[in-house]
XYZ file of C-alpha atoms in Angstrom:
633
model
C 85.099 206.301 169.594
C 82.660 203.181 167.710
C 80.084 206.224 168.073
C 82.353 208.956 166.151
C 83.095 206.029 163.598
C 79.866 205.333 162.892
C 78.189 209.373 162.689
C 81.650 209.697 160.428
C 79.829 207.104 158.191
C 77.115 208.596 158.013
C 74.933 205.427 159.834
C 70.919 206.391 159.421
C 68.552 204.622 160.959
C 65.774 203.145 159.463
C 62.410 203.136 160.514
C 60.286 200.264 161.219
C 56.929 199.672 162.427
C 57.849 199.310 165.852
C 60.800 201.571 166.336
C 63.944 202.410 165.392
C 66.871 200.326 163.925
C 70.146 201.080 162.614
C 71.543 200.020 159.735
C 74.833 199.203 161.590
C 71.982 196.914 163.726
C 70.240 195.505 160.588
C 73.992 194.558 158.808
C 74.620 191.884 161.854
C 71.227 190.106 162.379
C 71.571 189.611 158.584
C 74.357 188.114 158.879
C 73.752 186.019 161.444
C 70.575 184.816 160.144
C 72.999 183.410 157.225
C 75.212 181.712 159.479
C 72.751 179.942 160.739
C 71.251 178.785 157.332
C 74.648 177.793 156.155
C 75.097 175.288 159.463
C 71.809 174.037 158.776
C 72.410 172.702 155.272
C 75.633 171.779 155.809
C 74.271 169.193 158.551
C 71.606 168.378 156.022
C 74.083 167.817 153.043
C 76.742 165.976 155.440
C 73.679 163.746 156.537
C 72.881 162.841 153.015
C 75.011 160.141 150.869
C 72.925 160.607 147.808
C 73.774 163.853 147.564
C 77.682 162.752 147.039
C 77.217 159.369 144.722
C 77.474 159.488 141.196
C 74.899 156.844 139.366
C 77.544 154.791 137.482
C 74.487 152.129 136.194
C 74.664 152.687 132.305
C 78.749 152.561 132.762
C 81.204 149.902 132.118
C 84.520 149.138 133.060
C 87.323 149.225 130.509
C 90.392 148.237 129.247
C 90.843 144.823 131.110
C 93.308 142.608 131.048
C 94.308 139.695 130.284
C 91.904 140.310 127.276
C 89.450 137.874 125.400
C 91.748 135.376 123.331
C 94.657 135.468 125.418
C 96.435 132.466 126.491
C 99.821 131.742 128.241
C 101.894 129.205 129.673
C 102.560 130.833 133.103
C 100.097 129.937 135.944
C 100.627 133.124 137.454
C 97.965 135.667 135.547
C 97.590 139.709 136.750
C 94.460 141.126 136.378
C 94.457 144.846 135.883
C 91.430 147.408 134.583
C 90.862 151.346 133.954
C 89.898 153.039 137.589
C 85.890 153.973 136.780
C 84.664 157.447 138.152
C 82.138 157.726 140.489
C 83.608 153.613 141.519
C 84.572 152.978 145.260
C 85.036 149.327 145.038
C 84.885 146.403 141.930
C 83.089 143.338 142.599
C 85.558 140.292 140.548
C 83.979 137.167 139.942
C 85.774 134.456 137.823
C 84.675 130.898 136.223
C 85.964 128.176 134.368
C 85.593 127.555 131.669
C 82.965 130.044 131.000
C 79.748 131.432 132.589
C 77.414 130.077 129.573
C 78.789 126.238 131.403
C 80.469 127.028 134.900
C 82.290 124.346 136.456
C 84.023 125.662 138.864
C 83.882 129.263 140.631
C 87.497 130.683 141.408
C 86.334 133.620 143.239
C 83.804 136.236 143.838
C 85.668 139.153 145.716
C 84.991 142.770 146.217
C 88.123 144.935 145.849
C 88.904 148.715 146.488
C 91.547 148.538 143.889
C 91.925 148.039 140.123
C 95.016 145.118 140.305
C 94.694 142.060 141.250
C 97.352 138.465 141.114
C 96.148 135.193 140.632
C 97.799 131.509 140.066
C 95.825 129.392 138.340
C 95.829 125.513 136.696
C 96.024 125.085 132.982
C 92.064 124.879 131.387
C 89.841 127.748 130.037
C 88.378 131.037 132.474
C 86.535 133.526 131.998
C 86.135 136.744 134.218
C 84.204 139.712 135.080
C 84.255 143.032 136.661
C 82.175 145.737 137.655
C 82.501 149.037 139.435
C 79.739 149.721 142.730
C 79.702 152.539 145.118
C 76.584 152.651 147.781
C 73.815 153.534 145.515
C 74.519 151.821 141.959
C 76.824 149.376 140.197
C 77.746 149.597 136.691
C 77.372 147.000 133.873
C 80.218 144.135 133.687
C 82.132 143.831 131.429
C 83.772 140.468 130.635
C 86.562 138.556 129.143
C 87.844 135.018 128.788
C 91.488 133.302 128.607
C 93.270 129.780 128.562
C 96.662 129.015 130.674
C 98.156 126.528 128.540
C 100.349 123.732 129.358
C 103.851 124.484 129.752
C 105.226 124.295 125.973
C 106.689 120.836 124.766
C 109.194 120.875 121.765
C 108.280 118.797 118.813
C 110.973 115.726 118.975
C 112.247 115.019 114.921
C 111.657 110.589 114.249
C 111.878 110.232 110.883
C 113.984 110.262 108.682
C 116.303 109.567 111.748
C 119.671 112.063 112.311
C 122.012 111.242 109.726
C 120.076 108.386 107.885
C 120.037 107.570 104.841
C 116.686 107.885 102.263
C 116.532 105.829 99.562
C 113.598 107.354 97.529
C 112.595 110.905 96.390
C 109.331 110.630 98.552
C 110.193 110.865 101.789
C 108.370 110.875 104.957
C 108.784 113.108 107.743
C 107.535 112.085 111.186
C 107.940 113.812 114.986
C 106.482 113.613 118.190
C 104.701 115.619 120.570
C 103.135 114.940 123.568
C 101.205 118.387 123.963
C 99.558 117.673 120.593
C 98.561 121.712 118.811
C 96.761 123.043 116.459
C 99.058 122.839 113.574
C 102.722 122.074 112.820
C 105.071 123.846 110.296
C 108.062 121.792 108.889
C 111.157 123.486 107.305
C 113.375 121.641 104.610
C 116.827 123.284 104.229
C 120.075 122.009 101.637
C 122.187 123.514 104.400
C 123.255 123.497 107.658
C 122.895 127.246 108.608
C 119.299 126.634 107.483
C 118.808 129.779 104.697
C 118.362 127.907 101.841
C 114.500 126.436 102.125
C 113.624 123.654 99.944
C 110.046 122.955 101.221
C 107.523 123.884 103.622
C 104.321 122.833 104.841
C 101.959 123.672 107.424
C 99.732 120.538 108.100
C 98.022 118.921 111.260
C 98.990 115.787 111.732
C 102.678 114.487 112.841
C 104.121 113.081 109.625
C 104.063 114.308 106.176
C 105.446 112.995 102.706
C 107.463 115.565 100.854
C 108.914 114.548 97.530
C 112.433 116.350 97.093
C 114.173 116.573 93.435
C 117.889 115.925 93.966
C 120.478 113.854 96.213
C 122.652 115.444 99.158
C 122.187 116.183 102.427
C 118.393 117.920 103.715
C 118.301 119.497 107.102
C 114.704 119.813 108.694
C 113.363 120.781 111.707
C 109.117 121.589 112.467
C 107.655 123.831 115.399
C 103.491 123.626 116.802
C 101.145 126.657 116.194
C 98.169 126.675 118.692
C 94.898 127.163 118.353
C 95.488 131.106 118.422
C 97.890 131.431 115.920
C 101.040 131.148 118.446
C 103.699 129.756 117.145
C 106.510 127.933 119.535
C 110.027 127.513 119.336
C 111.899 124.733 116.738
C 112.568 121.663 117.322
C 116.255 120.753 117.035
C 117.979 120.202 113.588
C 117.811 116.971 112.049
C 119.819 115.633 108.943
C 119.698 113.037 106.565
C 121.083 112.107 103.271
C 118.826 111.537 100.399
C 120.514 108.686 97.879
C 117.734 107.546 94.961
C 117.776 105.840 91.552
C 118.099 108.749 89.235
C 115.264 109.083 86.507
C 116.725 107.542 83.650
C 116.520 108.994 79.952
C 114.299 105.755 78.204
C 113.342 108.000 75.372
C 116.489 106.430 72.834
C 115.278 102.418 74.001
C 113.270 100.628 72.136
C 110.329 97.888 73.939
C 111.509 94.171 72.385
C 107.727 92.275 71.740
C 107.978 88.316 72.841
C 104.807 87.070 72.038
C 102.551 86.639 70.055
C 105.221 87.216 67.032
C 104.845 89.785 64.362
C 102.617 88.203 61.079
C 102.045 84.819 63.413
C 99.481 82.386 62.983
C 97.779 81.370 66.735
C 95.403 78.560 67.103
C 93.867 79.412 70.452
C 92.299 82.455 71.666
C 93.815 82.978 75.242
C 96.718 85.346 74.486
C 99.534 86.078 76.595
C 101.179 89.699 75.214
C 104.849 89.850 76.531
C 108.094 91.981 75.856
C 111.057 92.726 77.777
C 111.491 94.847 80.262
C 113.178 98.557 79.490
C 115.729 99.239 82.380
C 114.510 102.249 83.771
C 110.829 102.186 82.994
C 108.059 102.266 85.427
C 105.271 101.767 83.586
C 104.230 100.148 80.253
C 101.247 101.460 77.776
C 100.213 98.512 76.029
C 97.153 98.862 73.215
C 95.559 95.922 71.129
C 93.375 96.811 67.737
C 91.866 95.124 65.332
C 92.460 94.825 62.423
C 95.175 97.348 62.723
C 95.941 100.683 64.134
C 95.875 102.629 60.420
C 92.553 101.146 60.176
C 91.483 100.366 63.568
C 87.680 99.831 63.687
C 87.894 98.399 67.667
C 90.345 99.275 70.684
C 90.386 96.092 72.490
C 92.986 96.932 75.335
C 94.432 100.410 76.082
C 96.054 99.842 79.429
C 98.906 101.008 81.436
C 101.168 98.090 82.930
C 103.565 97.875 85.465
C 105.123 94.750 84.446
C 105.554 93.236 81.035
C 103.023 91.003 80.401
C 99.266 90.669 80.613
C 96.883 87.484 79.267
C 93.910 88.421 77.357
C 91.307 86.492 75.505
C 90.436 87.213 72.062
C 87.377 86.192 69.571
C 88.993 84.984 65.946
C 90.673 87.743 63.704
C 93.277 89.632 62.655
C 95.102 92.076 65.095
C 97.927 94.240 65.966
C 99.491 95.175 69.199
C 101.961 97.625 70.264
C 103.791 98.577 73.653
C 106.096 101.548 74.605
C 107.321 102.311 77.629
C 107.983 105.663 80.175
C 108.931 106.822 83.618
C 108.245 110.139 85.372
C 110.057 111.909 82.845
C 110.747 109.818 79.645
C 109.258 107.779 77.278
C 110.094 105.352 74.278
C 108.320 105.405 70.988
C 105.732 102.010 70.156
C 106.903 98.917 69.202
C 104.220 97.507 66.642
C 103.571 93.500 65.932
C 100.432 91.807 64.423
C 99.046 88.695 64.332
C 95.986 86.671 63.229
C 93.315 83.784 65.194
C 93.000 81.110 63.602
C 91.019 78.342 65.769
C 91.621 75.067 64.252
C 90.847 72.784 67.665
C 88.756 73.172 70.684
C 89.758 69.747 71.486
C 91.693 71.207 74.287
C 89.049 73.478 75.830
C 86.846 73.723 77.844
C 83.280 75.361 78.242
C 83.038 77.804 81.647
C 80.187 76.875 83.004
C 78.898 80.253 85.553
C 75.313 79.359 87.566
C 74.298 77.105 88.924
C 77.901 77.471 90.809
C 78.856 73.777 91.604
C 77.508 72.212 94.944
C 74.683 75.068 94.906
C 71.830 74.017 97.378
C 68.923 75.609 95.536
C 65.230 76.108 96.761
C 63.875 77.566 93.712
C 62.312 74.881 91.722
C 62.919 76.966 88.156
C 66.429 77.016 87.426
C 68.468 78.785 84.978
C 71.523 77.507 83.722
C 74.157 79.680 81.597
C 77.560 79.439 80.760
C 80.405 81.198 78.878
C 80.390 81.675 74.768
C 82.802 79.872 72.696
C 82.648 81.995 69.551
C 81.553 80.092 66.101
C 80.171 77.096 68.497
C 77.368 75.010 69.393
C 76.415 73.752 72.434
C 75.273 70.420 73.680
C 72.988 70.729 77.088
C 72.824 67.327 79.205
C 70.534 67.273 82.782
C 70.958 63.931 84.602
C 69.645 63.186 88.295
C 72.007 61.412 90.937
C 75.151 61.234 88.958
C 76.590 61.930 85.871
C 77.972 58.608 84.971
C 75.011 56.797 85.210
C 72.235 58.703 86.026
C 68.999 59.224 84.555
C 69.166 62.163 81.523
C 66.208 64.046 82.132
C 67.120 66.863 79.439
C 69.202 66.703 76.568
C 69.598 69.652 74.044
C 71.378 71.008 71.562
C 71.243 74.903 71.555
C 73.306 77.639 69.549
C 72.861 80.064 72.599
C 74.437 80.161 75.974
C 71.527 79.458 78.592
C 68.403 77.383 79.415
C 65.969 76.966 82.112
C 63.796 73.719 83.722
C 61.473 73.581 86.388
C 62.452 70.915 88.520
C 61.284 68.401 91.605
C 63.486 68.332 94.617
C 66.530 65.849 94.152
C 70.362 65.599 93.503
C 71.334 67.044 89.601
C 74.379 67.146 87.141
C 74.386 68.909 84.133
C 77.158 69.440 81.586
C 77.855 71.678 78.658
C 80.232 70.754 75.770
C 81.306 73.000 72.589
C 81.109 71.867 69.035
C 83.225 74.120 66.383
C 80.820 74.501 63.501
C 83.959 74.934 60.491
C 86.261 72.501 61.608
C 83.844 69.660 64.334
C 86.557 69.513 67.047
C 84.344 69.787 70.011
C 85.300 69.845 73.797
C 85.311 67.428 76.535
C 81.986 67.954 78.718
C 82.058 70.800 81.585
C 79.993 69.253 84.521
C 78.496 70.255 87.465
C 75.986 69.360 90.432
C 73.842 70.710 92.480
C 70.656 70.620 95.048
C 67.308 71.372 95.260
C 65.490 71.196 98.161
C 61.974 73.677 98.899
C 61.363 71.071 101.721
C 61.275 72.503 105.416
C 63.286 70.769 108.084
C 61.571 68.772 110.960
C 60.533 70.943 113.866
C 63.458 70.485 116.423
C 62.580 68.729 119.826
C 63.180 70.222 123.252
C 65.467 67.781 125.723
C 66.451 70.181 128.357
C 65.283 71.851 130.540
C 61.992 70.525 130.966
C 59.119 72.082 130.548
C 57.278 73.738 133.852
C 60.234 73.712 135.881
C 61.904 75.686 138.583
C 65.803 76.773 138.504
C 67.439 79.431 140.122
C 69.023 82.088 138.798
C 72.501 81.612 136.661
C 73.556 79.879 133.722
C 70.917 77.424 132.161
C 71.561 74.853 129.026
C 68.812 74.321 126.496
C 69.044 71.271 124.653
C 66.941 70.403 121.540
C 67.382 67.945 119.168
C 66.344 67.241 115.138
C 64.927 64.166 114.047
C 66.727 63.416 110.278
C 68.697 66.578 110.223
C 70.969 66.907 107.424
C 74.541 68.815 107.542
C 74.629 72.632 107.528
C 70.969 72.900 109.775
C 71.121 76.542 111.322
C 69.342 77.033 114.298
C 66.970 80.001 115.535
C 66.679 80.255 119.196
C 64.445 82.849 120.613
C 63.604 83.456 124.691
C 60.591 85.480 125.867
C 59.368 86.915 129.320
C 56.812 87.146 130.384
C 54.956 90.560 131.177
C 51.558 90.903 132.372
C 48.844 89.661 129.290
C 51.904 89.018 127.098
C 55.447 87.944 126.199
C 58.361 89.890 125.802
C 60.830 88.699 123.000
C 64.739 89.387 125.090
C 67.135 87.284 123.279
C 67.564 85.766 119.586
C 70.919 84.072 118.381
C 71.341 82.158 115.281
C 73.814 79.076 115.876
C 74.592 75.713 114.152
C 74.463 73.571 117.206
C 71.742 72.093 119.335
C 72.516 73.614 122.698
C 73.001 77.289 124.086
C 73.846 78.305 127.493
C 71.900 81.478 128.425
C 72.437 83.435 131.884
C 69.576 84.444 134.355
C 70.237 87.118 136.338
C 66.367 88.392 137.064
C 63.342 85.721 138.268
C 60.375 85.760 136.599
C 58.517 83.389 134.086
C 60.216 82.392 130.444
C 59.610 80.767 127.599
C 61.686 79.198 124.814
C 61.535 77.496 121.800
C 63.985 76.622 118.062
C 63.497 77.003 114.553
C 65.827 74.868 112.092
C 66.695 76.198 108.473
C 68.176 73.767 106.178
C 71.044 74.558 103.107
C 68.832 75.925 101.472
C 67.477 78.298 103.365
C 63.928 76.536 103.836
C 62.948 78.223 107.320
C 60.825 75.289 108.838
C 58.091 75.698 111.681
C 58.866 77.192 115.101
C 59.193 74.422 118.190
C 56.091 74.717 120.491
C 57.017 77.022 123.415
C 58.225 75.380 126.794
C 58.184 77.494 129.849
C 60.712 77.581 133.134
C 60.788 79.427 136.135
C 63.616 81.555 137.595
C 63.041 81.999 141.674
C 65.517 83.406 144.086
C 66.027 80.053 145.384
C 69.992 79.297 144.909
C 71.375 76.535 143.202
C 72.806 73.988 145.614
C 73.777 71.152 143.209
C 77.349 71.426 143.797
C 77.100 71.643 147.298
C 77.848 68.679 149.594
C 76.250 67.745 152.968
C 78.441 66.866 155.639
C 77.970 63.945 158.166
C 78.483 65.051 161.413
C 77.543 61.802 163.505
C 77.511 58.966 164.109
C 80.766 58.998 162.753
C 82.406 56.380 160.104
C 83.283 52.947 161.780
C 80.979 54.241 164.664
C 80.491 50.616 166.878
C 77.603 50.568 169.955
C 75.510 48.345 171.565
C 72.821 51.285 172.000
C 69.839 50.427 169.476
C 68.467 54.095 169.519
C 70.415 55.814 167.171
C 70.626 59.934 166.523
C 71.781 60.543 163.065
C 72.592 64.279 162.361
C 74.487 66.364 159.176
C 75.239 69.892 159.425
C 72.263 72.590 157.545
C 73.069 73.304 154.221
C 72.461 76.727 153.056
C 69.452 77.373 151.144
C 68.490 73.518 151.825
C 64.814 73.398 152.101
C 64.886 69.644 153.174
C 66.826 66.691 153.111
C 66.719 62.634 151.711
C 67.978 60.318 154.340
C 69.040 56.879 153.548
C 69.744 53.975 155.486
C 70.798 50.494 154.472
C 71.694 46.995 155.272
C 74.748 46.416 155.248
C 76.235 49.044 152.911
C 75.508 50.376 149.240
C 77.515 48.478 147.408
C 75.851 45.174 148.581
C 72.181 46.763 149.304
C 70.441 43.753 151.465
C 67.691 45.733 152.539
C 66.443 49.748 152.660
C 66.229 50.314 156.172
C 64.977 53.552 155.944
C 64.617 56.104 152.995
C 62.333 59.487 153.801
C 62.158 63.246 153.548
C 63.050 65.246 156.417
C 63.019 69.438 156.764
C 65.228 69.442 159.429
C 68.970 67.663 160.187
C 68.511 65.045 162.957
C 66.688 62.033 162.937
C 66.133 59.073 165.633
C 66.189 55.984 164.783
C 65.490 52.330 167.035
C 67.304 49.672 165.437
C 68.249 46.229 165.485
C 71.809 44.284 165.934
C 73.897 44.336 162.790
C 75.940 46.639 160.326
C 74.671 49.364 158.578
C 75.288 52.587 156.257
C 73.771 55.630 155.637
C 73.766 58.767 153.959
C 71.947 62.642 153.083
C 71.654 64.534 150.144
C 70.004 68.156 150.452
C 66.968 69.800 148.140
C 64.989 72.661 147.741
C 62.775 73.693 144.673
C 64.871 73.918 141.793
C 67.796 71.954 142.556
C 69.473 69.291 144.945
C 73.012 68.333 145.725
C 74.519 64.173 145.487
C 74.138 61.942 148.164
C 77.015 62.812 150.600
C 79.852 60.164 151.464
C 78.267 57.023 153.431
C 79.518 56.228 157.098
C 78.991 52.744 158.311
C 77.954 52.079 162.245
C 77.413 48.648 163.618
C 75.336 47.738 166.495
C 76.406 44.902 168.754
């Protein structure tokens, strides 16, 4: 039958080189043949990754969140990003606060999904992601955020609930422990808080608001941080505002005291007065001359805040005038003029101004001024010592106000009195005194310690003393050390005494020395230097050595003695005394010598005795320890 099929179809065969073949042949070793080529490069494709991967490299990952900026209060943060094609995992690493300054790495994870939960401690983070399959990884892309601590309501202080203000300016004040960036404060005239007087924005935790009218304020504030997120209110505080009303002055008139209107006044110190305006704040007072239609000098144009003001004044003629005002009011001038007429200077007195009085002065030329009396001479008078009777070394009469002398070194008093040149009423003399002195002090003397010697380290006195020093001697002190070829300045101090405690705390070799400056600032010559030691060895002066035997009241008949103290630390050897019959009534020095260790043998004769140990080593040494008393029968 597959025969008749295939002569029904016609099936030719085709000739080839080396015999026949039919086409019915030919149609399945083609087939076949592609069969097999199809296996073969599907095992070849199967075997071969690259063929699958997509290169994601120049890629980035999008869409992340939390986003750059964001902040919250919650600990608990999810993490989320858009799925990247061609991604089979996402490498997460996080920081805080950033990755410019890391301090701390939360994690560096690999995940297969795009979602991830984290809980996290209030600071600054920053994160990044990145999608990776098995041949590439894509850029990252990166964002930052802040958990914040949980939010703190602003607590309303002043003015406190239900107070009551006295003044139009009042100041607002809250706390907050959680300190923002900013604050806003609301001022309401009711309680259902729609009817906003004032509000501010500011920084700090009080303000001053000035409000126009009396009642009762309601206020409350809330924080902003530092991205523009604002919290909840505070609660609602009240208070009652209760001020002096501003009062309508401008009807009042300003009453002038003194001087009087068309007075004569014989001195010029003036003291302008009126009365007070109730309800004024302030008072404008001006003083012309001759008069304000034809003023031709504005002596005073000041604004007062009480009702009087003294003021001295050459002779003339003058008028004054004062009105008075508040925030919102004013009263109109009140005018009065009066004239100078100095008839008597009998009662003043010249102001002398430099030298100032008890000046210590090193300058040998010295200028000497004083305050103008208008229409006055002046009588100069420079004695030495004293004024009542000593010498006058210069004695002038001058129409100025100043003169200057060059002058030795010495005790002066000088004195300046006024001579009216109309009337000759003069004044009593002014008088002063004062020093001069270009001498240098004495070069101060070192007493302690002394020079070339050892101490250990710690705190160390230095003594000097001044050979005539006068009152008000300052005192440089300066200590060197010394390094290599030279000296190293480490301390200076300026004092008015003639000791200074200084602490050691390195060894080494120092050197010290004083300066003294006198009143008048003569610096005199630098002492010459004295040098001390600082070793490692410890300072044992307050130490005591004990007596161990033979004890106090010790009685024998054995005349070889062993005498023996306990070691004192850092001892390097010890003074051993022995006497007859104590130390208070010395008959003889048995025995007085330098031993480095703490025993010593001693043959002796019948009788009483006493003896005792102090300790040394090479910068200091302890007392003589207690004495015990033996006798030997």
């Amino acid at each position: 039958m597959m025969k008749t099929h295939n002569q029904n179809n016609n099936t030719h065969p085709i000739k080839l080189k080396r015999g026949f073949i039919s086409r019915k042949q030919t149609g399945n070793r083609i087939y076949k043949s592609l069969a097999n080529y199809f296996f073969i490069a599907l095992v070849l494709l199967l075997s071969c990754d690259d063929f699958f991967e997509k290169d994601i490299s120049d890629d980035r990952v999008g869409n992340l969140i939390p986003s750059s900026g964001w902040s919250s209060d919650n600990a608990s943060v999810h993490f989320s990003w858009s799925p990247m094609e061609g991604a089979t995992e996402y490498n997460f690493q996080m920081v805080s606060p950033s990755f410019d300054l890391p301090h701390e790495l939360i994690t560096d994870s690999t995940l297969s999904v795009n979602n991830l939960q984290l809980t996290l401690g209030n600071g600054g983070y920053e994160w990044k992601i990145r999608g990776q399959n098995s041949v590439s990884a894509s850029n990252y892309s990166i964002s930052s955020f802040e958990i914040l601590s949980p939010k703190i309501l602003p607590i309303p202080i002043l003015p406190a609930n239900r107070d009551t203000v006295k003044t139009n300016v009042v100041q607002f004040s809250w706390a907050h422990p959680n300190k923002t960036g900013s604050y806003k404060i609301g001022v309401f005239s009711d309680a259902d808080l729609q009817h906003l007087v004032d509000q501010k924005e500011i920084s700090d935790t009080t303000v001053f608001i000035e409000l126009e009218k009396n009642g009762q304020y309601f206020w409350r504030i809330n924080s902003i941080d530092q991205y523009n997120n604002q919290g909840d209110y505070s609660s609602t505080s009240t208070f009652y505002l209760n001020f002096d009303q501003i009062v309508d002055i401008s009807n009042e008139e300003v009453v002038l005291k003194s001087p009087v209107s068309s007075g004569y006044i014989s001195t010029t110190k003036i003291s302008f007065w009126w009365d007070e305006v109730e309800g004024a704040t302030d008072y404008l007072l001006q003083v012309v001359s001759p008069g304000f239609s034809e003023a031709t000098n504005l002596i005073i144009n000041e604004k007062l805040s009480g009702n009087s003001k003294d003021y001295e004044l050459e002779e003339g003629d003058y008028q004054w005038r004062v009105k008075a005002s508040n925030n919102n009011y004013s009263t109109g001038f009140t005018t009065a003029s009066f004239k100078i007429r100095r008839t008597d200077i009998s009662s003043e007195l010249v102001s002398l101004t430099s030298p100032v009085d008890e000046a210590i002065l090193k300058e040998s030329e010295v200028n000497f001024k004083w305050e103008e009396i208008e229409g006055t001479e002046y009588q100069f008078i420079l004695k030495k010592d004293n004024w009542e009777s000593g010498t006058v070394l210069h004695q002038k009469t001058v129409s100025g106000n100043e003169l200057t002398f060059t002058l030795p070194d010495g005790l002066y008093y000088w004195g300046v009195k006024a001579k009216d040149l109309i009337n000759s009423t003069e004044t009593e003399f002014s008088v002063r005194s004062f020093t001069l002195d270009n001498n240098p002090p004495e070069t101060p003397i070192h007493v302690s310690p002394a020079n070339n010697s050892e101490h250990s380290k710690g705190e160390i006195q230095f003594q000097w003393r001044q050979d005539n020093a006068e009152d008000g001697i300052e005192y440089t002190f300066k200590l060197y050390k010394e390094n290599g070829s030279q000296n190293d300045l480490i301390y200076s101090y300026e004092l008015s005494s003639t000791e200074l405690y200084y602490n050691f705390n390195s060894t080494g070799t120092y050197y010290w020395q004083v300066m003294a400056t006198d009143n008048a600032q003569n610096p005199g010559s630098y002492s010459s230097l004295s040098v001390l030691t600082i070793s490692d060895v410890n300072d044992i002066s307050n130490a005591v050595v004990i007596l161990n035997a033979p004890y106090n009241g010790f009685t024998t008949t054995d005349t070889e003695i062993s005498f023996w103290w306990e070691e004192l630390d850092n001892a390097q050897n010890y003074t051993f005394q022995l006497v007859k019959p104590n130390f208070t009534n010395i008959e003889e020095l048995v025995v007085e010598t330098t031993v480095t260790n703490n025993k010593i043998t001693l043959t002796l004769e019948t009788g009483s005795y006493q003896w005792r140990v102090k300790a040394k080593n090479s910068s200091s040494g302890t007392n003589y320890s207690s004495a015990n008393s033996i006798t030997i029968q």
